[in-house]
PDB file of C-alpha atoms in Angstrom:
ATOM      1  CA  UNK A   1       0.000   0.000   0.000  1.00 64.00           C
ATOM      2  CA  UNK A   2       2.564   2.727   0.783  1.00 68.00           C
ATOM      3  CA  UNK A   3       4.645   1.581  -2.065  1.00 66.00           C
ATOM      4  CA  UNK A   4       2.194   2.399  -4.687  1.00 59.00           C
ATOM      5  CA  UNK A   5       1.573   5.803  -2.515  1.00 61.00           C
ATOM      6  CA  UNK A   6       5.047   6.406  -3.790  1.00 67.00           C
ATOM      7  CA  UNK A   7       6.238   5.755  -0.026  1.00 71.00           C
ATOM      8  CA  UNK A   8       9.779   4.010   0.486  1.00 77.00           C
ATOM      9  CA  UNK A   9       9.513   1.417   3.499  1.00 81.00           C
ATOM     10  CA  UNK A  10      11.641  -0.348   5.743  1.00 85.00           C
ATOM     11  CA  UNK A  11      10.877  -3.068   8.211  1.00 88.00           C
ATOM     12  CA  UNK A  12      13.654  -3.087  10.767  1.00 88.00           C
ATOM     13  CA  UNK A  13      14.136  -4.164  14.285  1.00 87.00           C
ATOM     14  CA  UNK A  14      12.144  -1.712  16.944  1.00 88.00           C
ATOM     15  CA  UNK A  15      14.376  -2.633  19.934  1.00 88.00           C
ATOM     16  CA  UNK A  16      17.678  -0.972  17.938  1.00 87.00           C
ATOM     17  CA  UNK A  17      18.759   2.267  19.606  1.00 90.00           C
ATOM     18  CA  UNK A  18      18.522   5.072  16.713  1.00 89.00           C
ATOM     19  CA  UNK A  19      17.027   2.728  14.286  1.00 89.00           C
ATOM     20  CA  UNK A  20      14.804   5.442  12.729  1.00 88.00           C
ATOM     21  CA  UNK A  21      17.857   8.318  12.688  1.00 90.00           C
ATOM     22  CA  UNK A  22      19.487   5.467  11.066  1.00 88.00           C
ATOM     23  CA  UNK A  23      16.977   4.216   8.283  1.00 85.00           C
ATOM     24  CA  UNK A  24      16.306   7.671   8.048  1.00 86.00           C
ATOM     25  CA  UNK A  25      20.128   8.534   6.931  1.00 88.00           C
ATOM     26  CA  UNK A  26      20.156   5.597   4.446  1.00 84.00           C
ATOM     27  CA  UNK A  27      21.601   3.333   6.614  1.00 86.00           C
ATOM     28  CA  UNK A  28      20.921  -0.745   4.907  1.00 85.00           C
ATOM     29  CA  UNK A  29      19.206  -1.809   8.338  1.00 85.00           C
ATOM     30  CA  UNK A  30      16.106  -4.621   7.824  1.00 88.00           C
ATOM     31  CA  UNK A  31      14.110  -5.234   4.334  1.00 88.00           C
ATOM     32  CA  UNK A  32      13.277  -1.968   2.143  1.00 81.00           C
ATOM     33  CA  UNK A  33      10.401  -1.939   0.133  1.00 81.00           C
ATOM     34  CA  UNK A  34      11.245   0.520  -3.111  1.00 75.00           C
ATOM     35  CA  UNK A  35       7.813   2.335  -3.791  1.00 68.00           C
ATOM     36  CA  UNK A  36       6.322   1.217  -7.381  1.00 66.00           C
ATOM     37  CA  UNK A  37       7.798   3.351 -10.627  1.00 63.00           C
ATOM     38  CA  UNK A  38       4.359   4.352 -11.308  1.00 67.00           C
ATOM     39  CA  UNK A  39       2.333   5.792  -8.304  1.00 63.00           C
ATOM     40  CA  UNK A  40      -0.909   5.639  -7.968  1.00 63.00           C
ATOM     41  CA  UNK A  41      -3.047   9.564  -7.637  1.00 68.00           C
ATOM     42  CA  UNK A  42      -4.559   9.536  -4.590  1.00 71.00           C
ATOM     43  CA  UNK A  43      -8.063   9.043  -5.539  1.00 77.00           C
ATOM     44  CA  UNK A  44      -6.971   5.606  -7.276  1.00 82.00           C
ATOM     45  CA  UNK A  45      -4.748   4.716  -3.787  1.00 68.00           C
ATOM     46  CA  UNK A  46      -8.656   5.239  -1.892  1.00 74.00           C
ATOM     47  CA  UNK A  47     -10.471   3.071  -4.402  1.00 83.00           C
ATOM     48  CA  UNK A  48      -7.973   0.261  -4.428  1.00 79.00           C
ATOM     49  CA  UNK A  49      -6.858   0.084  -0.535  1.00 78.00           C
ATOM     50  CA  UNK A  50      -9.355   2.481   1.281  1.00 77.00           C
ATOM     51  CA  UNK A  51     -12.614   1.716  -0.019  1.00 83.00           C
ATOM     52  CA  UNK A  52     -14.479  -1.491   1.413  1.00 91.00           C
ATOM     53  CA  UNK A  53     -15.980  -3.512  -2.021  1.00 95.00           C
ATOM     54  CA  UNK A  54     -19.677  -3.886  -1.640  1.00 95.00           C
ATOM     55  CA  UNK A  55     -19.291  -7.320  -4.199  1.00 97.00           C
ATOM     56  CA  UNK A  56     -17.993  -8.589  -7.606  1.00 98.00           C
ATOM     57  CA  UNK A  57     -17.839  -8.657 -10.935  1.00 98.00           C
ATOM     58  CA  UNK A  58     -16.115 -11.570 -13.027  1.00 98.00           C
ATOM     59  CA  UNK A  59     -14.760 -10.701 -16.848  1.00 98.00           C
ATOM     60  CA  UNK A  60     -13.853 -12.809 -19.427  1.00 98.00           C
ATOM     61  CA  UNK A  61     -10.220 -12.991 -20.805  1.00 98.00           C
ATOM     62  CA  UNK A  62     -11.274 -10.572 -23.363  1.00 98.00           C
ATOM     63  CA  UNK A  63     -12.259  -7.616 -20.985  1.00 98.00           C
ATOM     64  CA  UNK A  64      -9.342  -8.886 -18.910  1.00 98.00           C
ATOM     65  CA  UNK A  65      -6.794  -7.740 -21.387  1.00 97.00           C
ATOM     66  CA  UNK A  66      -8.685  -5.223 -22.878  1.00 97.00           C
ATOM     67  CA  UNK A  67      -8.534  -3.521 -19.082  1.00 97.00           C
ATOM     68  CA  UNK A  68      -4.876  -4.551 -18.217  1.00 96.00           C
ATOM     69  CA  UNK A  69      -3.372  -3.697 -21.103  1.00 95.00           C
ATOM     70  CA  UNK A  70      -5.932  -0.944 -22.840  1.00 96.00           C
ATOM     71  CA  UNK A  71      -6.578   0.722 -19.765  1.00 94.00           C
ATOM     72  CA  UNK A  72     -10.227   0.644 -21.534  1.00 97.00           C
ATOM     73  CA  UNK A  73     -14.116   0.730 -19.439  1.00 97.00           C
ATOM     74  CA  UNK A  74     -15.421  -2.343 -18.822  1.00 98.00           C
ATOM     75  CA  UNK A  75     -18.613  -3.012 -20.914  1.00 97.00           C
ATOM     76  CA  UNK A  76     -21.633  -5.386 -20.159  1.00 97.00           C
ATOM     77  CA  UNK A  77     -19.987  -7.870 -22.580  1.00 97.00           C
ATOM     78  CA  UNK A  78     -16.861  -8.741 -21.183  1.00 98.00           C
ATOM     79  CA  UNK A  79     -18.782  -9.277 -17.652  1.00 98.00           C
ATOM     80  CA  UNK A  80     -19.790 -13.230 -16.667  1.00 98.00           C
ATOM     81  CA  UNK A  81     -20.827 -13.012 -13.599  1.00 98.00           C
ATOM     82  CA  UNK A  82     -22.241 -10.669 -10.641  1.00 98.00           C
ATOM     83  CA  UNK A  83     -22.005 -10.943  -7.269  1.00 97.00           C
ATOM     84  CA  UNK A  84     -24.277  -8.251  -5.097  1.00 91.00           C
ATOM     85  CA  UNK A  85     -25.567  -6.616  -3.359  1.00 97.00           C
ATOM     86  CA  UNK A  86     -24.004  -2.881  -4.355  1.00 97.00           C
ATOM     87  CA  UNK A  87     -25.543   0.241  -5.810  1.00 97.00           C
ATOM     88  CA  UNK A  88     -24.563   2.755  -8.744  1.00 96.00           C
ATOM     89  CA  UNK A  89     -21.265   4.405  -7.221  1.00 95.00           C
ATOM     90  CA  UNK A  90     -19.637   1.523  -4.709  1.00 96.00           C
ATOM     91  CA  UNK A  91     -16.980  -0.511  -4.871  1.00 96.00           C
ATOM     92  CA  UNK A  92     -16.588  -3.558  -6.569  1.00 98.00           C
ATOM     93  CA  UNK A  93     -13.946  -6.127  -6.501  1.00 97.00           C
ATOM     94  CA  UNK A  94     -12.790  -7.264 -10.408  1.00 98.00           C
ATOM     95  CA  UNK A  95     -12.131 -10.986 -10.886  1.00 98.00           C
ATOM     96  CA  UNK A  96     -10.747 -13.171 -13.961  1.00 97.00           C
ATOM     97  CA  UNK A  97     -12.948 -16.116 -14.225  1.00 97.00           C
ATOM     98  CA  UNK A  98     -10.326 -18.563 -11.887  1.00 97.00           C
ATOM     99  CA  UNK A  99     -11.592 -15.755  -9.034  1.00 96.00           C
ATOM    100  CA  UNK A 100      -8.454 -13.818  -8.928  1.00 96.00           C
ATOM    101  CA  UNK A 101      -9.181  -9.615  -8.021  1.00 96.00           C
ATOM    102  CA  UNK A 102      -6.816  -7.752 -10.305  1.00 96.00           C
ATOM    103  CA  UNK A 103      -8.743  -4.765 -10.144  1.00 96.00           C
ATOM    104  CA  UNK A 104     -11.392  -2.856  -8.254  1.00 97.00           C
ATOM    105  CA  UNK A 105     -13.743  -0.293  -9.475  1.00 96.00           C
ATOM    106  CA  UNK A 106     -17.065   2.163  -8.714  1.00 96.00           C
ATOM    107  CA  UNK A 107     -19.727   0.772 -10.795  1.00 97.00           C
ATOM    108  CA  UNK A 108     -22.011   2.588 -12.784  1.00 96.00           C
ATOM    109  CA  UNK A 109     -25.185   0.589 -12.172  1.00 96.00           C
ATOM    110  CA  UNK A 110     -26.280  -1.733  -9.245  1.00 96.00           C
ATOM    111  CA  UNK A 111     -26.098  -5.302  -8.762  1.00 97.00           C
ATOM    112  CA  UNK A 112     -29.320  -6.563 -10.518  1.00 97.00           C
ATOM    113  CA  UNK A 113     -28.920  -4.037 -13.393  1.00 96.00           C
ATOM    114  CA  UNK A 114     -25.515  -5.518 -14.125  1.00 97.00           C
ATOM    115  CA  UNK A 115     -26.933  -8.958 -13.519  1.00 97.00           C
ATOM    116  CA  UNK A 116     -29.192  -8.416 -16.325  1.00 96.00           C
ATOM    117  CA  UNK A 117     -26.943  -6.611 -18.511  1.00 96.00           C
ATOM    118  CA  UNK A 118     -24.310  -9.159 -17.968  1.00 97.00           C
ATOM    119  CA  UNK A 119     -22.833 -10.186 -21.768  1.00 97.00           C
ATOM    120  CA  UNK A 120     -24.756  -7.830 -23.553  1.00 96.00           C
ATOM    121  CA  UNK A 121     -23.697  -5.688 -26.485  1.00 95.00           C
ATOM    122  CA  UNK A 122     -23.716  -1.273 -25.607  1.00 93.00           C
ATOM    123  CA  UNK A 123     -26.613  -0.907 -28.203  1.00 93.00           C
ATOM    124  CA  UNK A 124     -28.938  -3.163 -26.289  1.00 94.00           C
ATOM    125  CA  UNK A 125     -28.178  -1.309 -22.760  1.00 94.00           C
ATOM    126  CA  UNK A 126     -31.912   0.473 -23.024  1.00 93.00           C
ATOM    127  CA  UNK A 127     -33.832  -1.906 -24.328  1.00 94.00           C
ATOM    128  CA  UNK A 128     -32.778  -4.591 -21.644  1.00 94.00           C
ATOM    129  CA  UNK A 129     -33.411  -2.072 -19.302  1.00 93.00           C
ATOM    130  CA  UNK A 130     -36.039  -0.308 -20.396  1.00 91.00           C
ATOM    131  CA  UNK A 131     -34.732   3.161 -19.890  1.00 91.00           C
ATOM    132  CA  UNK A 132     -30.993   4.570 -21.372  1.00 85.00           C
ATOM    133  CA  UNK A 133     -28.225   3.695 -18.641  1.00 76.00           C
ATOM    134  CA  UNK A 134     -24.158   3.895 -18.488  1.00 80.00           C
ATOM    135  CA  UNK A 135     -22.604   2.511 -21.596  1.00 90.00           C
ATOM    136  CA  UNK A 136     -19.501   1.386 -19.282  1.00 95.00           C
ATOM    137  CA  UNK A 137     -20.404  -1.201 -15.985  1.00 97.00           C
ATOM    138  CA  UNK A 138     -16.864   0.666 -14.461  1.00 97.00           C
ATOM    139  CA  UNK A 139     -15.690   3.731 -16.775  1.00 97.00           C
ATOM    140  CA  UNK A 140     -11.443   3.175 -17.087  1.00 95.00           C
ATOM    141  CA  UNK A 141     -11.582   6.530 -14.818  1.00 93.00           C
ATOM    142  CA  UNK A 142     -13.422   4.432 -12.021  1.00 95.00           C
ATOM    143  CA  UNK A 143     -10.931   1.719 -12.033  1.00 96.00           C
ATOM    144  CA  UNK A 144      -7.576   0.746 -10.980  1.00 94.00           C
ATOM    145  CA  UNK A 145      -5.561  -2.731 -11.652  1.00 93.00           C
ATOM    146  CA  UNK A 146      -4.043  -3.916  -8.549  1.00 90.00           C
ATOM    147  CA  UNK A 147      -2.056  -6.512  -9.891  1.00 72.00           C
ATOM    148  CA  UNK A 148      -1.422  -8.850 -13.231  1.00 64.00           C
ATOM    149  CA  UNK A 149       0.020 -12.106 -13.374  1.00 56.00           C
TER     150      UNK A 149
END
């Protein structure tokens, strides 16, 4: 977490006289974690370690990639499966279909209304249901990847 805050860490031993004037004056003392290369803004460091998920949604390999490695929304199509109860605005944890969370995200549309748009094209988004509604389940701005493997 402080890592992709852009925060250099070190766990060392507490009981060492001076250890933080130490650590603090680059001393090699413990295990230093090097923060990530690319840090995260701070609304992306809330949604992926501050925010509590309300539930899931599972992709297919295709959204998968397309969100890893596009940085692209995720659309009804690519999602498989739902797991509520949220609402329009909370968190959501993002799986791949072995049930691994890469990614988390702030929905557009609540539990049942993904549910029911679950696999279906953009253009059929109003007439499933029955009123227009986000094109994107998370827009690319609402999301961050947490990890890729």
């Amino acid at each position: 977490i402080a890592g992709a805050a852009g925060v250099r860490t070190v766990i060392a031993r507490g009981r060492r006289p001076n250890v933080l004037l130490e650590v603090a004056a680059g001393a090699e003392l413990g295990t230093t974690f090097h923060p990530q290369a690319q840090r995260l803004s701070g609304r992306k460091h809330w949604l992926a370690y501050g925010a509590q998920p309300r539930g899931s949604i599972t992709v297919n390999p295709c959204a998968y990639r397309v969100l890893v490695e596009e940085h692209r929304s995720l659309l009804p199509a690519g999602v498989v499966a739902v797991e509520g109860p949220f609402t329009a605005g909370e968190t959501v944890r993002v799986l791949t279909e072995s049930g691994e969370e890469f990614a988390r995200g702030l929905v557009s549309c609540d539990w049942r209304d993904a549910e029911r748009l679950r696999g279906a094209h953009t253009s059929r988004i109003a007439e499933i249901l029955g009123r227009a509604g986000a094109e994107e389940v998370i827009h690319r701005d609402n999301l961050v990847i947490l990890a890729t493997g």
